[in-house]
Tab-separated table of C-alpha atoms in Angstrom:
chain	number	residue	atom	x	y	z
A	1	MET	CA	-0.324	18.828	-12.579
A	2	ASP	CA	-2.119	20.486	-9.700
A	3	PHE	CA	-1.062	18.231	-6.821
A	4	THR	CA	-2.031	18.807	-3.182
A	5	PRO	CA	0.391	17.864	-0.366
A	6	LEU	CA	-0.782	15.036	1.895
A	7	LYS	CA	-0.961	15.286	5.669
A	8	TYR	CA	1.574	12.940	7.228
A	9	ILE	CA	3.420	11.701	10.290
A	10	TYR	CA	7.105	10.856	9.932
A	11	LYS	CA	9.078	8.978	12.581
A	12	PRO	CA	12.760	8.533	11.674
A	13	THR	CA	15.085	5.893	13.078
A	14	GLY	CA	18.148	8.085	12.696
A	15	ASN	CA	19.698	5.441	10.434
A	16	PRO	CA	20.206	6.776	6.869
A	17	GLU	CA	20.198	3.213	5.515
A	18	ALA	CA	16.893	2.228	7.157
A	19	TYR	CA	13.899	1.073	5.170
A	20	THR	CA	10.803	3.272	5.440
A	21	LEU	CA	7.374	1.776	6.078
A	22	LEU	CA	4.807	3.786	4.106
A	23	LEU	CA	1.521	3.412	6.015
A	24	LEU	CA	-1.705	3.799	4.009
A	25	HIS	CA	-4.971	3.657	5.972
A	26	GLY	CA	-8.368	2.267	5.033
A	27	THR	CA	-11.533	4.315	4.376
A	28	GLY	CA	-12.280	6.613	7.296
A	29	GLY	CA	-8.810	6.274	8.797
A	30	ASP	CA	-6.075	8.845	9.050
A	31	GLU	CA	-2.311	9.156	9.374
A	32	ALA	CA	-2.369	7.930	12.996
A	33	ASP	CA	-4.353	4.740	12.319
A	34	LEU	CA	-1.705	2.197	11.384
A	35	ILE	CA	1.158	3.435	13.564
A	36	PRO	CA	0.285	1.048	16.458
A	37	LEU	CA	0.267	-1.848	13.982
A	38	ALA	CA	3.680	-0.855	12.583
A	39	GLU	CA	5.119	-0.929	16.095
A	40	ASN	CA	4.802	-4.741	15.913
A	41	PHE	CA	7.625	-4.747	13.363
A	42	GLY	CA	10.331	-3.366	15.669
A	43	ASP	CA	12.118	-0.041	15.639
A	44	SER	CA	14.474	-0.517	12.685
A	45	TYR	CA	12.102	1.068	10.145
A	46	ASN	CA	11.376	4.727	9.538
A	47	ILE	CA	7.623	5.324	9.651
A	48	LEU	CA	5.890	7.517	7.075
A	49	SER	CA	2.124	7.526	7.498
A	50	LEU	CA	-0.099	9.448	5.081
A	51	ARG	CA	-3.684	10.670	5.095
A	52	GLY	CA	-5.642	10.380	1.853
A	53	ASN	CA	-6.604	13.649	0.161
A	54	VAL	CA	-10.136	12.540	-0.801
A	55	SER	CA	-13.160	12.858	1.494
A	56	GLU	CA	-16.172	10.570	1.103
A	57	ASN	CA	-18.990	11.760	3.388
A	58	GLY	CA	-16.357	13.122	5.757
A	59	MET	CA	-14.240	9.936	5.673
A	60	PRO	CA	-10.667	10.242	4.374
A	61	ARG	CA	-9.789	8.047	1.387
A	62	PHE	CA	-6.876	7.919	-1.019
A	63	PHE	CA	-9.049	8.089	-4.161
A	64	LYS	CA	-12.670	8.391	-5.242
A	65	ARG	CA	-14.992	5.508	-5.953
A	66	LEU	CA	-18.169	5.367	-8.026
A	67	GLY	CA	-19.828	2.774	-5.772
A	68	MET	CA	-18.950	-0.073	-3.432
A	69	GLY	CA	-16.044	-1.894	-5.062
A	70	ILE	CA	-16.161	0.342	-8.167
A	71	PHE	CA	-13.137	2.617	-8.405
A	72	ASP	CA	-12.901	5.960	-10.182
A	73	GLU	CA	-9.867	4.824	-12.166
A	74	ASP	CA	-9.043	8.282	-13.546
A	75	ASP	CA	-8.949	9.697	-10.020
A	76	LEU	CA	-6.953	6.695	-8.805
A	77	ARG	CA	-4.293	7.305	-11.467
A	78	PHE	CA	-4.138	11.005	-10.567
A	79	ARG	CA	-3.972	10.345	-6.801
A	80	THR	CA	-1.240	7.743	-7.314
A	81	ASP	CA	0.817	10.262	-9.306
A	82	GLU	CA	0.125	12.864	-6.604
A	83	MET	CA	1.222	10.541	-3.788
A	84	VAL	CA	4.411	9.401	-5.502
A	85	ALA	CA	5.382	13.006	-6.325
A	86	PHE	CA	4.737	13.969	-2.689
A	87	ILE	CA	6.874	11.093	-1.369
A	88	LYS	CA	9.744	12.058	-3.689
A	89	GLU	CA	9.695	15.627	-2.341
A	90	LEU	CA	9.367	14.397	1.230
A	91	ALA	CA	12.342	12.031	0.900
A	92	GLU	CA	14.535	15.047	0.212
A	93	LYS	CA	12.984	17.089	3.014
A	94	GLU	CA	13.036	14.364	5.702
A	95	GLY	CA	16.166	12.557	4.525
A	96	PHE	CA	14.980	8.997	3.967
A	97	ASN	CA	16.169	6.686	1.176
A	98	LEU	CA	13.766	6.808	-1.772
A	99	ASN	CA	14.930	3.365	-2.895
A	100	LYS	CA	13.993	1.706	0.404
A	101	ILE	CA	10.252	2.293	0.747
A	102	ILE	CA	7.907	-0.561	1.707
A	103	ALA	CA	4.219	0.289	1.366
A	104	LEU	CA	1.861	-1.124	3.990
A	105	GLY	CA	-1.762	-0.597	3.080
A	106	TYR	CA	-5.096	-1.781	4.404
A	107	SER	CA	-8.195	-1.904	2.160
A	108	ASN	CA	-8.351	1.510	0.419
A	109	GLY	CA	-4.693	2.044	1.338
A	110	ALA	CA	-3.771	-1.375	-0.079
A	111	ASN	CA	-5.499	-0.403	-3.306
A	112	ILE	CA	-3.464	2.760	-3.848
A	113	ALA	CA	-0.359	0.762	-2.904
A	114	GLY	CA	-1.365	-1.710	-5.632
A	115	ALA	CA	-1.901	1.151	-8.061
A	116	THR	CA	1.635	2.340	-7.250
A	117	LEU	CA	2.995	-1.132	-8.064
A	118	VAL	CA	1.216	-0.975	-11.421
A	119	GLN	CA	1.988	2.657	-12.366
A	120	TYR	CA	5.503	2.775	-10.896
A	121	PRO	CA	6.667	-0.880	-10.892
A	122	ASP	CA	10.161	-0.170	-9.567
A	123	PHE	CA	9.302	2.657	-7.147
A	124	LEU	CA	8.586	0.515	-4.081
A	125	ALA	CA	11.115	-1.882	-2.554
A	126	GLY	CA	8.182	-4.007	-1.375
A	127	ALA	CA	4.532	-3.880	-0.394
A	128	ILE	CA	2.230	-5.315	2.254
A	129	LEU	CA	-1.340	-5.471	0.970
A	130	TYR	CA	-4.071	-6.286	3.484
A	131	ARG	CA	-7.489	-7.037	1.844
A	132	PRO	CA	-6.652	-5.500	-1.531
A	133	MET	CA	-8.618	-5.376	-4.771
A	134	GLN	CA	-7.143	-5.025	-8.245
A	135	PRO	CA	-6.820	-1.254	-8.733
A	136	PHE	CA	-7.511	-1.093	-12.470
A	137	LYS	CA	-9.584	-3.335	-14.740
A	138	GLY	CA	-6.619	-3.549	-17.092
A	139	ILE	CA	-3.227	-3.320	-15.401
A	140	GLY	CA	-1.010	-3.407	-18.476
A	141	THR	CA	2.174	-5.316	-19.176
A	142	GLU	CA	4.888	-2.971	-17.864
A	143	GLY	CA	6.247	-4.705	-14.794
A	144	THR	CA	9.254	-4.832	-12.507
A	145	THR	CA	12.611	-6.390	-13.318
A	146	LYS	CA	13.554	-6.468	-9.631
A	147	GLN	CA	11.290	-9.301	-8.381
A	148	VAL	CA	9.813	-6.811	-5.877
A	149	PRO	CA	8.401	-8.803	-2.929
A	150	VAL	CA	4.714	-8.382	-2.125
A	151	PHE	CA	2.789	-9.674	0.901
A	152	PHE	CA	-0.902	-10.186	0.061
A	153	SER	CA	-3.520	-11.290	2.586
A	154	SER	CA	-7.211	-11.790	1.904
A	155	GLY	CA	-10.113	-12.953	4.073
A	156	LYS	CA	-11.999	-16.105	3.112
A	157	LEU	CA	-15.184	-14.584	4.596
A	158	ASP	CA	-14.673	-11.071	3.190
A	159	PRO	CA	-17.962	-9.897	1.604
A	160	THR	CA	-16.318	-6.892	-0.073
A	161	VAL	CA	-13.677	-8.711	-2.147
A	162	ASN	CA	-14.566	-11.362	-4.738
A	163	ALA	CA	-12.374	-14.473	-4.416
A	164	ASN	CA	-12.239	-15.006	-8.191
A	165	ALA	CA	-11.135	-11.401	-8.683
A	166	THR	CA	-8.389	-11.970	-6.089
A	167	THR	CA	-7.130	-14.985	-8.045
A	168	ILE	CA	-6.942	-12.880	-11.208
A	169	TYR	CA	-5.173	-10.034	-9.384
A	170	LEU	CA	-2.573	-12.422	-7.965
A	171	LYS	CA	-1.898	-13.888	-11.405
A	172	ASN	CA	-1.558	-10.407	-12.911
A	173	LEU	CA	0.908	-9.272	-10.240
A	174	GLU	CA	3.020	-12.388	-10.774
A	175	GLU	CA	2.983	-11.852	-14.543
A	176	LEU	CA	4.239	-8.301	-13.940
A	177	GLY	CA	7.266	-9.783	-12.150
A	178	PHE	CA	6.274	-9.285	-8.507
A	179	ASN	CA	7.264	-11.990	-6.023
A	180	VAL	CA	3.935	-12.470	-4.244
A	181	ALA	CA	3.448	-14.289	-0.939
A	182	PHE	CA	-0.306	-14.947	-0.686
A	183	TYR	CA	-2.231	-15.755	2.495
A	184	ASP	CA	-5.962	-16.528	2.469
A	185	LEU	CA	-7.033	-16.192	6.084
A	186	PRO	CA	-10.176	-17.464	7.881
A	187	THR	CA	-11.575	-14.002	8.542
A	188	SER	CA	-13.612	-11.177	7.008
A	189	HIS	CA	-12.427	-7.724	5.855
A	190	ASN	CA	-11.078	-6.885	9.314
A	191	LEU	CA	-7.402	-7.167	10.155
A	192	THR	CA	-6.356	-9.926	12.548
A	193	GLN	CA	-3.355	-10.786	14.668
A	194	GLN	CA	-2.538	-13.442	12.081
A	195	ASP	CA	-2.106	-10.718	9.446
A	196	VAL	CA	0.331	-8.923	11.736
A	197	VAL	CA	2.352	-12.033	12.641
A	198	LEU	CA	2.613	-13.275	9.058
A	199	SER	CA	3.580	-9.881	7.659
A	200	ALA	CA	6.159	-9.367	10.438
A	201	GLU	CA	7.741	-12.710	9.491
A	202	TRP	CA	7.643	-11.741	5.810
A	203	LEU	CA	9.304	-8.380	6.527
A	204	ALA	CA	12.063	-9.974	8.588
A	205	LYS	CA	12.714	-12.522	5.831
A	206	ASN	CA	12.819	-10.016	2.961
A	207	PHE	CA	14.159	-6.814	4.525
A	208	ASN	CA	16.518	-7.594	7.404
């Protein structure tokens, strides 16, 4: 396939056994966006932050959409394959452990992280999904045998994500074998300090 490398920032810990936080921005963000947030989790994680290869009216995204909340699923599958292939090459180049990657995605970034869970169920060691939507209408039955832990936070007042759809997505992830910790927060689509605190606690519990 004709894959394009992604722009990235990599910050190593120097520890070959460290987990790597894979940072995936929201629409209009870039590879620098989530680095300040990741600093809340301490300095024991490598940081790999990517920029999406798709541009929507000049705003970086990880995959195309057909309208608000309507994903171009063919492009999403392709971009997920492209990202995973890029990370595999980068692991060799930068020297991080391919089996110790924890995705951290917000909005559009959470959705390609979710697509990675679905397409490559055992690729990620874990995932933090802030304000995600189910990536594909049908997400299949091939799941993980590793009880991969997933942090999932939604906003009760979020106008962009349907609460019923979130319930279905959660059920589907659990049926695929993911160990999901779900938090429904009193906020909108924006990230809050509560998201950061809860996900920091979740990380420390699952990946110390």
